mmCIF file of C-alpha atoms and ligand atoms in Angstrom:
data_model
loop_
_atom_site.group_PDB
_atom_site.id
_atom_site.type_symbol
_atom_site.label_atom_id
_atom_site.label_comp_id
_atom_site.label_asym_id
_atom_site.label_seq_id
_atom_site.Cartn_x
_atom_site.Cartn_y
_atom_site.Cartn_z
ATOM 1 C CA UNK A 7 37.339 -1.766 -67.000
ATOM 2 C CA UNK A 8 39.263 -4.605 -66.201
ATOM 3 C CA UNK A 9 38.834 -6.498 -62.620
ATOM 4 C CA UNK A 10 40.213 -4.814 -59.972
ATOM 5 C CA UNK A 11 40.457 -7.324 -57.266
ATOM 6 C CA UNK A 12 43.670 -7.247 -55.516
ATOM 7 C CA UNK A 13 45.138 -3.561 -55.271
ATOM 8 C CA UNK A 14 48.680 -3.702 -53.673
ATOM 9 C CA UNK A 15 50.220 -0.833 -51.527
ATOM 10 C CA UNK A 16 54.170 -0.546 -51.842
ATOM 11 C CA UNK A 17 56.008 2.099 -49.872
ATOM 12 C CA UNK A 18 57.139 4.986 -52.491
ATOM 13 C CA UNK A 19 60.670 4.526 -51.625
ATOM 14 C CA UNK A 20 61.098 0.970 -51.221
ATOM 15 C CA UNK A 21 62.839 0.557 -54.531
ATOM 16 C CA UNK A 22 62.946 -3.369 -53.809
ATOM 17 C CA UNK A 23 59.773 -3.933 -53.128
ATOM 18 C CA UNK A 24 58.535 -2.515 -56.449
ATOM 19 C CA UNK A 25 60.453 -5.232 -58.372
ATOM 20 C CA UNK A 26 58.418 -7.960 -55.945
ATOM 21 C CA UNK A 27 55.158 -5.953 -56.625
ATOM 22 C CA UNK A 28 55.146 -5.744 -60.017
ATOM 23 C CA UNK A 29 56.356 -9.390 -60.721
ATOM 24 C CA UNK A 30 53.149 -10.208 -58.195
ATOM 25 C CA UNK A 31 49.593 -11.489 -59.271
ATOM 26 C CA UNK A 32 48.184 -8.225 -57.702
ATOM 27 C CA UNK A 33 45.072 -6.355 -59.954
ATOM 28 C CA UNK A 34 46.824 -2.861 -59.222
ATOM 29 C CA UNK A 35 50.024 -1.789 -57.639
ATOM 30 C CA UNK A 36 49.638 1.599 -55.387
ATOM 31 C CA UNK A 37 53.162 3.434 -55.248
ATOM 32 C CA UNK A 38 52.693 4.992 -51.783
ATOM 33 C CA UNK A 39 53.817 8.442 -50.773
ATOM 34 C CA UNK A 40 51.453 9.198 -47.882
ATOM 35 C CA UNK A 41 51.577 6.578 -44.969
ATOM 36 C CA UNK A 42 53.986 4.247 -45.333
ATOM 37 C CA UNK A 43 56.598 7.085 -46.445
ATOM 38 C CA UNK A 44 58.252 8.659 -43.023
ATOM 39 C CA UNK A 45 58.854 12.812 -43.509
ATOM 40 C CA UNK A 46 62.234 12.389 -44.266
ATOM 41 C CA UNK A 47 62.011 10.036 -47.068
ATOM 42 C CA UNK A 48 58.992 11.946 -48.853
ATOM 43 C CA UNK A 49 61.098 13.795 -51.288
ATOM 44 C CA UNK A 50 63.301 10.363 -51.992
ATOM 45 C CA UNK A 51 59.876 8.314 -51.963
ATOM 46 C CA UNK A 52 58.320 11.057 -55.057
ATOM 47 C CA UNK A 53 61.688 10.192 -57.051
ATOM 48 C CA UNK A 54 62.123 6.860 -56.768
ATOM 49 C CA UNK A 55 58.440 6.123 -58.180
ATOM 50 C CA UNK A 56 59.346 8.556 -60.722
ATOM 51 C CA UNK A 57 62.179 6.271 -61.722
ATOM 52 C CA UNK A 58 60.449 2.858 -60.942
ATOM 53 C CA UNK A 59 57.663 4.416 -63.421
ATOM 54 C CA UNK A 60 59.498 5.207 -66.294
ATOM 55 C CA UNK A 61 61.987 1.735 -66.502
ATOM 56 C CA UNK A 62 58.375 0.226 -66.569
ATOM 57 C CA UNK A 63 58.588 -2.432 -69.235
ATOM 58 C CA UNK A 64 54.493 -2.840 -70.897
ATOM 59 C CA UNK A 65 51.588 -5.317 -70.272
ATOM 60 C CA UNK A 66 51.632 -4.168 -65.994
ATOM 61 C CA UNK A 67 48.814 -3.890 -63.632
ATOM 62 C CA UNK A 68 46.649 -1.390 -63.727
ATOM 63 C CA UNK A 69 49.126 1.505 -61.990
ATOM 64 C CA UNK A 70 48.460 3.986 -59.195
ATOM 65 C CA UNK A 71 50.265 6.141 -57.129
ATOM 66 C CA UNK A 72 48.761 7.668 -53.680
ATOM 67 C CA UNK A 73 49.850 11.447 -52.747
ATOM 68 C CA UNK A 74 49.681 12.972 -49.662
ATOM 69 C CA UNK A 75 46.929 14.582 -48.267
ATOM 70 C CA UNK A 76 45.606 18.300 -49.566
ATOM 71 C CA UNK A 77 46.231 19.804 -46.345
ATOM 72 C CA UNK A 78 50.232 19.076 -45.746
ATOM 73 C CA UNK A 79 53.207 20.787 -47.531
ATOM 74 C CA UNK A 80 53.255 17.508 -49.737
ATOM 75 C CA UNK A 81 50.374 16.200 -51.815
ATOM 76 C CA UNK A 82 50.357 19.541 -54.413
ATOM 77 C CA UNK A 83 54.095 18.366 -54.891
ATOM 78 C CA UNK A 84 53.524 14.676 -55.393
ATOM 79 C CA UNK A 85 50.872 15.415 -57.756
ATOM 80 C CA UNK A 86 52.383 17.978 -59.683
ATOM 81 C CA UNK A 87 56.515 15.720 -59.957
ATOM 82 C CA UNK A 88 55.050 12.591 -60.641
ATOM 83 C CA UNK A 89 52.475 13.191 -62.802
ATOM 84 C CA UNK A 90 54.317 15.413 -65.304
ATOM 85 C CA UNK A 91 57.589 13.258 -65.170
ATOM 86 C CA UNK A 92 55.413 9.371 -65.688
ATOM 87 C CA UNK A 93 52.124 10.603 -66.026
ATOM 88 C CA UNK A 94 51.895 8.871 -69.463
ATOM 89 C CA UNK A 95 52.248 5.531 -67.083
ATOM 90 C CA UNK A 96 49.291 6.067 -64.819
ATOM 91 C CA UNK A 97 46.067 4.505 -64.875
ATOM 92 C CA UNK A 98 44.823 6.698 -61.722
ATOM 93 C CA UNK A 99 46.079 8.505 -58.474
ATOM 94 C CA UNK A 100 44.549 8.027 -54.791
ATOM 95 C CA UNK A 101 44.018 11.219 -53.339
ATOM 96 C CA UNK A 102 43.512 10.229 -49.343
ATOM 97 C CA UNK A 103 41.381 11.921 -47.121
ATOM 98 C CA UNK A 104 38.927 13.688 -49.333
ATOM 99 C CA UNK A 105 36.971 16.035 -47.567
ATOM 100 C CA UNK A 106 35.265 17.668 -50.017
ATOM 101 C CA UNK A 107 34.417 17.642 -53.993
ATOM 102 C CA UNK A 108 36.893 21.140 -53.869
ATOM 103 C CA UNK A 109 39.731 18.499 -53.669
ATOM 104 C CA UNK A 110 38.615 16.672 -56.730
ATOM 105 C CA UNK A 111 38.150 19.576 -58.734
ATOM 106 C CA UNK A 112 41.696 20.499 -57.643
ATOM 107 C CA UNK A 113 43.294 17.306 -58.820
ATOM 108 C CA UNK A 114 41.282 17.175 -61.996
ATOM 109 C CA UNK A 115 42.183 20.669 -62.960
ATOM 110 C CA UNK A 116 45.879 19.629 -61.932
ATOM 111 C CA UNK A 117 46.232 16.942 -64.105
ATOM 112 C CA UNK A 118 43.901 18.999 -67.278
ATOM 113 C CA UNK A 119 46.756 21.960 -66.970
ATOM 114 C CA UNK A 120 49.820 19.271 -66.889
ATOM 115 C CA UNK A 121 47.936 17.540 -70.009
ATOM 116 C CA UNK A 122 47.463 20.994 -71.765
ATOM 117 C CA UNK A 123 51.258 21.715 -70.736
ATOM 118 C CA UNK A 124 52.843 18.805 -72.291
ATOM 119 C CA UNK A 125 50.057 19.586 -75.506
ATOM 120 C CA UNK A 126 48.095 16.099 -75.401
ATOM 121 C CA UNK A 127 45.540 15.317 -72.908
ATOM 122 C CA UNK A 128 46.300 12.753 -69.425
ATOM 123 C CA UNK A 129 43.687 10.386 -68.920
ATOM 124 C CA UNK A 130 44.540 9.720 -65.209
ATOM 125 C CA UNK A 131 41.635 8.767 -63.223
ATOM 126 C CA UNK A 132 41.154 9.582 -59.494
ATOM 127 C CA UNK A 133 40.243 7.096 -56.366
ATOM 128 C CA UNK A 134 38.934 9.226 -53.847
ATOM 129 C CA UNK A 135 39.802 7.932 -50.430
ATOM 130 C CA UNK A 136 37.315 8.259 -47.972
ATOM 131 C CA UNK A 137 38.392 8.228 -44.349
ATOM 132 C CA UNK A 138 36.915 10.943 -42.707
ATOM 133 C CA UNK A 139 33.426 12.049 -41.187
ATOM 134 C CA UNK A 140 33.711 14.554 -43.420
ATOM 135 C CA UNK A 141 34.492 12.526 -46.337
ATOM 136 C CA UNK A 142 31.613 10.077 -45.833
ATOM 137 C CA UNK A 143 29.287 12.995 -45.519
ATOM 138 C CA UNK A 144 30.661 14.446 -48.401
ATOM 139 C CA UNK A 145 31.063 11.095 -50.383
ATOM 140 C CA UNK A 146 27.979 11.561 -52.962
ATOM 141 C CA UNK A 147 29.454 14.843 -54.270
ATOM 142 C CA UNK A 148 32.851 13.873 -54.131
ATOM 143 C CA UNK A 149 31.921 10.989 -56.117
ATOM 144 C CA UNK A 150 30.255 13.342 -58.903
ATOM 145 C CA UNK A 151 32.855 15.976 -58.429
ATOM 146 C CA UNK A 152 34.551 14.808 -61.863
ATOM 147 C CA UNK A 153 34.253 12.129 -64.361
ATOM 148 C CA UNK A 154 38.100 11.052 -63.732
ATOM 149 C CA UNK A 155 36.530 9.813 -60.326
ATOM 150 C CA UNK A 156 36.844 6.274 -61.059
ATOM 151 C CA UNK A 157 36.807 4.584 -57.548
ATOM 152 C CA UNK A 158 35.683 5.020 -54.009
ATOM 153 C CA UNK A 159 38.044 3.421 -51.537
ATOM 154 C CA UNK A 160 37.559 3.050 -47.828
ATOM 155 C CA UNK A 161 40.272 3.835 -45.217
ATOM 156 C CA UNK A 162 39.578 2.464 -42.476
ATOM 157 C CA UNK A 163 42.306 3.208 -39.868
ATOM 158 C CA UNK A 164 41.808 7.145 -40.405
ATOM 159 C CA UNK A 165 38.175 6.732 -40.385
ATOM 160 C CA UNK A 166 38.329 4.614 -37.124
ATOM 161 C CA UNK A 167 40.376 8.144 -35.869
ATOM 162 C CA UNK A 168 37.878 10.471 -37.534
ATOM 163 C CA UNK A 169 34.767 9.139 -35.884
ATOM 164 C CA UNK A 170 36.472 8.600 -32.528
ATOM 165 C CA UNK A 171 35.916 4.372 -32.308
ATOM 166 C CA UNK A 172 37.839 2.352 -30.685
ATOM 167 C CA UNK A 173 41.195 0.878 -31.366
ATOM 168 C CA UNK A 174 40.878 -2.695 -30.907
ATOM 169 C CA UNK A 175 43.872 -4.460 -32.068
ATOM 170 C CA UNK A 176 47.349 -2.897 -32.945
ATOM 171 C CA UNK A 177 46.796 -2.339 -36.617
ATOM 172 C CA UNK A 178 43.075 -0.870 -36.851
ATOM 173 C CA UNK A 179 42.401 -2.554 -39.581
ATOM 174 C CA UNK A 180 39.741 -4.840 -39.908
ATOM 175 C CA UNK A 181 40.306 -6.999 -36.632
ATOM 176 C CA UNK A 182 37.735 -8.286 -34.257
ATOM 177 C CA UNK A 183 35.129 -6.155 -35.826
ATOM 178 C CA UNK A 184 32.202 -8.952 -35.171
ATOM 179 C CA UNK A 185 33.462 -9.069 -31.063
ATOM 180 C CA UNK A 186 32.811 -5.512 -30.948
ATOM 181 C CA UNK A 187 29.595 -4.838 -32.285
ATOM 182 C CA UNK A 188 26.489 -7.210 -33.729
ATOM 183 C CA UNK A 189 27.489 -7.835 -37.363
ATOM 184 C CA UNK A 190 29.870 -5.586 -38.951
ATOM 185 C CA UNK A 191 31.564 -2.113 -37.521
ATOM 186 C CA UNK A 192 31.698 -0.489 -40.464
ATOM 187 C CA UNK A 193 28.484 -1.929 -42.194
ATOM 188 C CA UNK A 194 27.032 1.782 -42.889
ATOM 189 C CA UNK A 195 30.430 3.399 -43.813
ATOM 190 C CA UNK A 196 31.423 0.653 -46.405
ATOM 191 C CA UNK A 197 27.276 0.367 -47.331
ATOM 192 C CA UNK A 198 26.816 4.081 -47.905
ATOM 193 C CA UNK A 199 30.724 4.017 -50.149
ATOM 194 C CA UNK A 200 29.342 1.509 -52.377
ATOM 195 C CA UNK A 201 26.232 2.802 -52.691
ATOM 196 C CA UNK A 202 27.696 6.115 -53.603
ATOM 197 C CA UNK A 203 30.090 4.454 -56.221
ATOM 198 C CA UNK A 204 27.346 1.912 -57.816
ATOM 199 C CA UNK A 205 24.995 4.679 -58.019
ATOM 200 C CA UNK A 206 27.622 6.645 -60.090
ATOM 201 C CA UNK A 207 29.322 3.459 -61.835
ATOM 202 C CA UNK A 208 32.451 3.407 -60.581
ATOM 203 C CA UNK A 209 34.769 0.861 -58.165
ATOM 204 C CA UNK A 210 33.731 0.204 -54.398
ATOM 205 C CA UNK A 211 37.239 -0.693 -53.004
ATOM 206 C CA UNK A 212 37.694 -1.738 -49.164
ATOM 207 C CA UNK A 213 40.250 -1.135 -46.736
ATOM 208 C CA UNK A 214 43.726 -3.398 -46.320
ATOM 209 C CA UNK A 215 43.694 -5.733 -43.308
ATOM 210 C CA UNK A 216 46.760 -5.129 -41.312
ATOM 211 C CA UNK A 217 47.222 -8.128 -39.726
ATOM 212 C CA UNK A 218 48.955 -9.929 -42.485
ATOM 213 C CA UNK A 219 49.750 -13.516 -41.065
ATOM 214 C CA UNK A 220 46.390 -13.982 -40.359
ATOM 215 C CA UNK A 221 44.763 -15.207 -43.070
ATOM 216 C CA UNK A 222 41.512 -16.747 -41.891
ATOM 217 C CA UNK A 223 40.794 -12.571 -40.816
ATOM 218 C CA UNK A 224 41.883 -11.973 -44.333
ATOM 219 C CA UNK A 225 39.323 -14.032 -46.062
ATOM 220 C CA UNK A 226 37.053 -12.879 -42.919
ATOM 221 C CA UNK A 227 37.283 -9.333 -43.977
ATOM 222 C CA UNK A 228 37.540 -9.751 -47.866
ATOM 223 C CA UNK A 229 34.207 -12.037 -48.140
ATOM 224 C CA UNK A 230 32.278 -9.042 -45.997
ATOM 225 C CA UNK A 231 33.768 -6.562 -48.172
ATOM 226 C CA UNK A 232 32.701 -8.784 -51.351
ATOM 227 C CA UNK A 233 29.347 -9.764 -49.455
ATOM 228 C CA UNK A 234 28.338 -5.684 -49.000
ATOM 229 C CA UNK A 235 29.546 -5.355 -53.396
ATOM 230 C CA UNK A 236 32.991 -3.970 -52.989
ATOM 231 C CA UNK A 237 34.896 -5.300 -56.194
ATOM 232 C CA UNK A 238 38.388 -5.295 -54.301
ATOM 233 C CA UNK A 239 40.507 -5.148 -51.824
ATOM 234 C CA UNK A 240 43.784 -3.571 -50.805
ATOM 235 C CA UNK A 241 46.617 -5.399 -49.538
ATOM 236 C CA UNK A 242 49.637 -4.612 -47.651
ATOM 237 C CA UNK A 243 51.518 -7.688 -48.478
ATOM 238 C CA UNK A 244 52.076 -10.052 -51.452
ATOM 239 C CA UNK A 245 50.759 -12.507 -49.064
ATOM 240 C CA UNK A 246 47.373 -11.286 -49.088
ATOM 241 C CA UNK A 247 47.347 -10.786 -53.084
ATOM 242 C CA UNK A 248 46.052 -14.571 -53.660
ATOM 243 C CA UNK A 249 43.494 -14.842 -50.436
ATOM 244 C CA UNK A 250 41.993 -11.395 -52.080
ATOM 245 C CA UNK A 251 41.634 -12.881 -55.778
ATOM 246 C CA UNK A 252 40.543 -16.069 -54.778
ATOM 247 C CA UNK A 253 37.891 -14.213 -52.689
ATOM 248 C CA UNK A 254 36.822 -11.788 -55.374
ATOM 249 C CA UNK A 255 36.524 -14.008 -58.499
ATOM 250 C CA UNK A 256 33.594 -16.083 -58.720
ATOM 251 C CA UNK A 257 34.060 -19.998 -57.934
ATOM 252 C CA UNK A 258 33.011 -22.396 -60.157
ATOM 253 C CA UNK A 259 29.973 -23.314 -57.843
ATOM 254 C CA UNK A 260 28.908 -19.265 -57.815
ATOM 255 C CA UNK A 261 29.192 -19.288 -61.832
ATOM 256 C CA UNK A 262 27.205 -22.564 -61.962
ATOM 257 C CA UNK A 263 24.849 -21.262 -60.264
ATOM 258 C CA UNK A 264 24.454 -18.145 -62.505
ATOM 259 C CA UNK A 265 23.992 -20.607 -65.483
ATOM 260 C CA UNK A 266 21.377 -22.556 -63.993
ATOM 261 C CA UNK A 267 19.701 -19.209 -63.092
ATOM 262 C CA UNK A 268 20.299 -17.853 -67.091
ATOM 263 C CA UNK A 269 19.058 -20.778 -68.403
ATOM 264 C CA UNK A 270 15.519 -21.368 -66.008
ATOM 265 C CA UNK A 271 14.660 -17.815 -66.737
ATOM 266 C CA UNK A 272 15.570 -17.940 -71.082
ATOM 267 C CA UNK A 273 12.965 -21.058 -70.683
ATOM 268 C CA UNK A 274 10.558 -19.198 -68.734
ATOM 269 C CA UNK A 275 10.688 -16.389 -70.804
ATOM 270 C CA UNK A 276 9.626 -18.464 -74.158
ATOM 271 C CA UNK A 277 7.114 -19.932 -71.606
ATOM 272 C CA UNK A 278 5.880 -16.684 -71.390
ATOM 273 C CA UNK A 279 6.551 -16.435 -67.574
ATOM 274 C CA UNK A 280 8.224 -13.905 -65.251
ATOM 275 C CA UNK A 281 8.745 -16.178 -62.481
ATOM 276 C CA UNK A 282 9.273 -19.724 -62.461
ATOM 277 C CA UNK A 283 10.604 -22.260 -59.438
ATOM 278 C CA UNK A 284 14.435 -23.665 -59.255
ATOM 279 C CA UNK A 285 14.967 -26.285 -57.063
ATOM 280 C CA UNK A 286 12.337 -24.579 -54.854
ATOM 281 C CA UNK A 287 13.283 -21.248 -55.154
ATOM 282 C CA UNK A 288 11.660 -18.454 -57.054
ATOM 283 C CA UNK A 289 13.642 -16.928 -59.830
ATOM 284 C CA UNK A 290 12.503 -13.961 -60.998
ATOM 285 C CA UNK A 291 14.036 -10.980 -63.182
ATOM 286 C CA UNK A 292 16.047 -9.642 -60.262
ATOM 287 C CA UNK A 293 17.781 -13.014 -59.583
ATOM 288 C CA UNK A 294 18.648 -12.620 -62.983
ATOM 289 C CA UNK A 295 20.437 -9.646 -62.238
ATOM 290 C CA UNK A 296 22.535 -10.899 -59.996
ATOM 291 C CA UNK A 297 23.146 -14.058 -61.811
ATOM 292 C CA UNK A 298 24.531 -11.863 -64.937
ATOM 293 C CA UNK A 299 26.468 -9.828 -62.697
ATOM 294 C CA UNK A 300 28.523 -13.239 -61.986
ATOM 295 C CA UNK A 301 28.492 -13.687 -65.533
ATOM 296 C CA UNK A 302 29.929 -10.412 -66.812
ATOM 297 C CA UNK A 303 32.605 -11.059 -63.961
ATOM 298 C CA UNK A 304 33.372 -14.906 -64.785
ATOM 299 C CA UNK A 305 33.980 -13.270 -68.374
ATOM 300 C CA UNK A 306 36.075 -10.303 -67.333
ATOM 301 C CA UNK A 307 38.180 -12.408 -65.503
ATOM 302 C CA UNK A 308 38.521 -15.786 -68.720
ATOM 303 C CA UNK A 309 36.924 -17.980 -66.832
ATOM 304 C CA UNK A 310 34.400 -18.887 -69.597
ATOM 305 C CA UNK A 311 34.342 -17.492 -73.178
ATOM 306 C CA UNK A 312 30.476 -17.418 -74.164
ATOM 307 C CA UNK A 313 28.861 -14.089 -73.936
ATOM 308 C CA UNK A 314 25.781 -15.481 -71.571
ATOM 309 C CA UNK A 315 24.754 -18.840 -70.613
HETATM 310 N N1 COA B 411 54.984 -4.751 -51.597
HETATM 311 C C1 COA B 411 55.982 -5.455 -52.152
HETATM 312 N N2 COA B 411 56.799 -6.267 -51.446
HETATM 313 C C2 COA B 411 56.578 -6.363 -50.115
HETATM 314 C C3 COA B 411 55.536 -5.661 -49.482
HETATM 315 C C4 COA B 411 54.713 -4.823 -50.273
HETATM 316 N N3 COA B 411 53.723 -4.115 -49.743
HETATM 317 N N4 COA B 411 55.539 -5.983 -48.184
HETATM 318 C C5 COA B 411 56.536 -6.858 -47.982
HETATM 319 N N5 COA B 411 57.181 -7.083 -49.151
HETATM 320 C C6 COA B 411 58.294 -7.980 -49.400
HETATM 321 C C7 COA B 411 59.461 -7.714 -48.442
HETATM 322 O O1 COA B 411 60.311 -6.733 -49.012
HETATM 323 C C8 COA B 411 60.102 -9.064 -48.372
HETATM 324 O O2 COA B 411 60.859 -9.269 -49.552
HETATM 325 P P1 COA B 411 62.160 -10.215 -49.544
HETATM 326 O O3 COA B 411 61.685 -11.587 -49.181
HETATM 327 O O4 COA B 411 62.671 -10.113 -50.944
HETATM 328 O O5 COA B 411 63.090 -9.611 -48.507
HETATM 329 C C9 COA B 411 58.926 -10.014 -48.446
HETATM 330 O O6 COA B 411 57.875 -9.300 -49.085
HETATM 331 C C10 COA B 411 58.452 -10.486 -47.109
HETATM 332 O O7 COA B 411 58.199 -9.362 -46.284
HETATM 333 P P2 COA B 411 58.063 -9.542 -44.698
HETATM 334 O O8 COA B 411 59.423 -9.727 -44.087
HETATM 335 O O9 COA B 411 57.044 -10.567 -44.423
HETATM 336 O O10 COA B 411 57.453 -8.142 -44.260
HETATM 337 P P3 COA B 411 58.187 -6.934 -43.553
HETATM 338 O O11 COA B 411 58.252 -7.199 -42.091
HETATM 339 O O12 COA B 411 59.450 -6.605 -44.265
HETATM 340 O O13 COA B 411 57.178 -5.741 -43.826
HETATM 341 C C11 COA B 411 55.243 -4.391 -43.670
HETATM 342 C C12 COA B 411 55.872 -5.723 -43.289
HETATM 343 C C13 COA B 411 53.811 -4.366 -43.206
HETATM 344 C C14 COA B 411 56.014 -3.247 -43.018
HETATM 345 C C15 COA B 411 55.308 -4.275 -45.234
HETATM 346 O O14 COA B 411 54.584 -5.360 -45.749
HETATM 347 C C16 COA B 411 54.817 -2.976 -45.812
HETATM 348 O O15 COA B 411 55.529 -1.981 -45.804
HETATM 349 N N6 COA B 411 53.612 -2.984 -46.389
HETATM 350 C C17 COA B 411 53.020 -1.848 -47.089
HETATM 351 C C18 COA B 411 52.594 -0.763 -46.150
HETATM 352 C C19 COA B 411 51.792 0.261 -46.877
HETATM 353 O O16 COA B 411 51.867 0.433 -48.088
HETATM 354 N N7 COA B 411 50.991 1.042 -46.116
HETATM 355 C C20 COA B 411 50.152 2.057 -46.678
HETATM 356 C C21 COA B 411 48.826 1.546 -47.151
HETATM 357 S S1 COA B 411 47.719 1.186 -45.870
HETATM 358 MG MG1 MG B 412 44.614 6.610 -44.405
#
């Protein structure tokens, strides 16, 4: 799978913003028709990424569209308009607020019967949002409710709601979080998601940070996110697209490090040792982990060529 770092949320009917997104550095470009879309522009929103969809030129970010939730008049709809008119175009769709695995298996049999329709099968994956109580107690099954489940992503604004915290700055997302409780709010929620997605092999992705002029929060929020093993990020504005990437690919320091690490434990291994010392530090097979982790991601990303140091 290629890196997805940077995932950028555009307003479904926003025509002109879907010109700037695309022509942006972002990983993935979310077409929004949930929260950014007000009731009256919902049908609009559903044709206008339609449109934007199919004038598409090739070689794009990975593409996504979000519907609305399973419990309005709306998100059957989305799914069912978009996804047999540009289907063919989609790398996944964000289903928000997943409560339960029942709304997986409703998706996946959505986009099977569309597939079967049209005589030649969709391969549309699904990011389950999860940004409810509900969800988060749900999130192992709703993770194995389908093998199009290709991502976990947090929302934190609705989960803020769900669980009753506090609202602590005007956007709820991702502000002040170390004022208002030693280390991070949401350290369990975001843990337990990328737990839940590693376990199962698929993408931890965090929540946007609202707050979009601020980017020392940005990087504040992004490095947690990366720190905890989320592999991206939304944002809300191109602005945030380059702190986010930056923050999510390995520096050259982090992928130095990784070689140092490769190389110690090749030598210790034709020294017939496990463990062996590194500038004072014991390296042992799980450090190598890690270190090929960085690797495989330095690689992904063209950063270096050679299959391992
Ligand atoms: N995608 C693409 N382009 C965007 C964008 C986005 N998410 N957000 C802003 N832009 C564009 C604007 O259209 C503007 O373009 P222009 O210079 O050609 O006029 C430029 O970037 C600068 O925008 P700015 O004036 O700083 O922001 P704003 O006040 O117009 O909008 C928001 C601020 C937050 C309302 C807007 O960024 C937005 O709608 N973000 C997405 C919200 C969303 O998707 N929410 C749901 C997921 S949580
Ligand atoms: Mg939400």
């Amino acid at each position: 799978m290629l890196p997805r770092r940077s995932i950028l949320s555009v307003p479904g009917h926003m025509e002109k913003m879907h010109a700037k997104a695309l022509a942006s550095e972002a990983d993935a470009i979310i077409f929004d028709l949930e929260d950014s879309v007000p009731l009256e522009a919902k049908k609009d929103a559903r044709r206008q990424v339609i449109q934007t969809l199919e004038t598409i030129g090739e070689n794009t970010p990975h593409l996504s569209f979000r519907i609305n939730a399973l419990d309005t008049p709306f998100g059957y709809r989305d799914l069912l308009e978009v996804v047999e008119a540009a289907g063919r175009r989609l790398g996944s769709v964000v289903v928000p607020k997943v409560n339960h695995p029942g709304d997986i298996h409703f998706v996946d049999r959505m986009i099977r019967g569309i597939g079967l329709a049209q005589g030649k099968p969709l391969s549309i994956g699904i990011e389950a949002s999860i940004e409810t109580a509900q969800g988060l107690e749900q999130v192992k099954k709703i993770a194995r409710a389908s093998r199009r489940v290709q991502a976990l992503v947090f929302g934190i604004a609705d989960y803020s709601a769900s669980v009753g915290a506090r609202l602590v700055s005007l956007s709820g997302h991702g502000e002040k979080e170390e004022d208002i409780y030693p280390g991070h709010r949401w350290h369990f929620a975001l843990s337990r998601l990328v737990m839940t997605a590693k376990a199962r092999g698929i993408l931890a992705i965090d929540a946007p940070y609202g707050y979009f002029k601020d980017d020392a929060g940005l990087v504040r929020s992004a490095r947690m996110a990366c720190a905890l093993g989320c592999d991206g990020k939304w944002a809300i504005h191109p602005a945030q697209i380059d702190t986010i990437n930056r923050v999510f690919t390995p520096s050259a320091e982090d992928i130095e490090r990784a070689q140092k690490v490769l190389a110690a434990a090749d030598a210790a291994r034709i020294a017939g040792r496990g463990a062996v010392a590194v500038e004072g530090r014991m390296i042992d097979q799980a450090t190598v982990g890690l270190a090929r982790r960085v690797w495989e991601q330095a690689r992904a990303l063209k950063l270096i060529d050679t299959p391992e140091a």
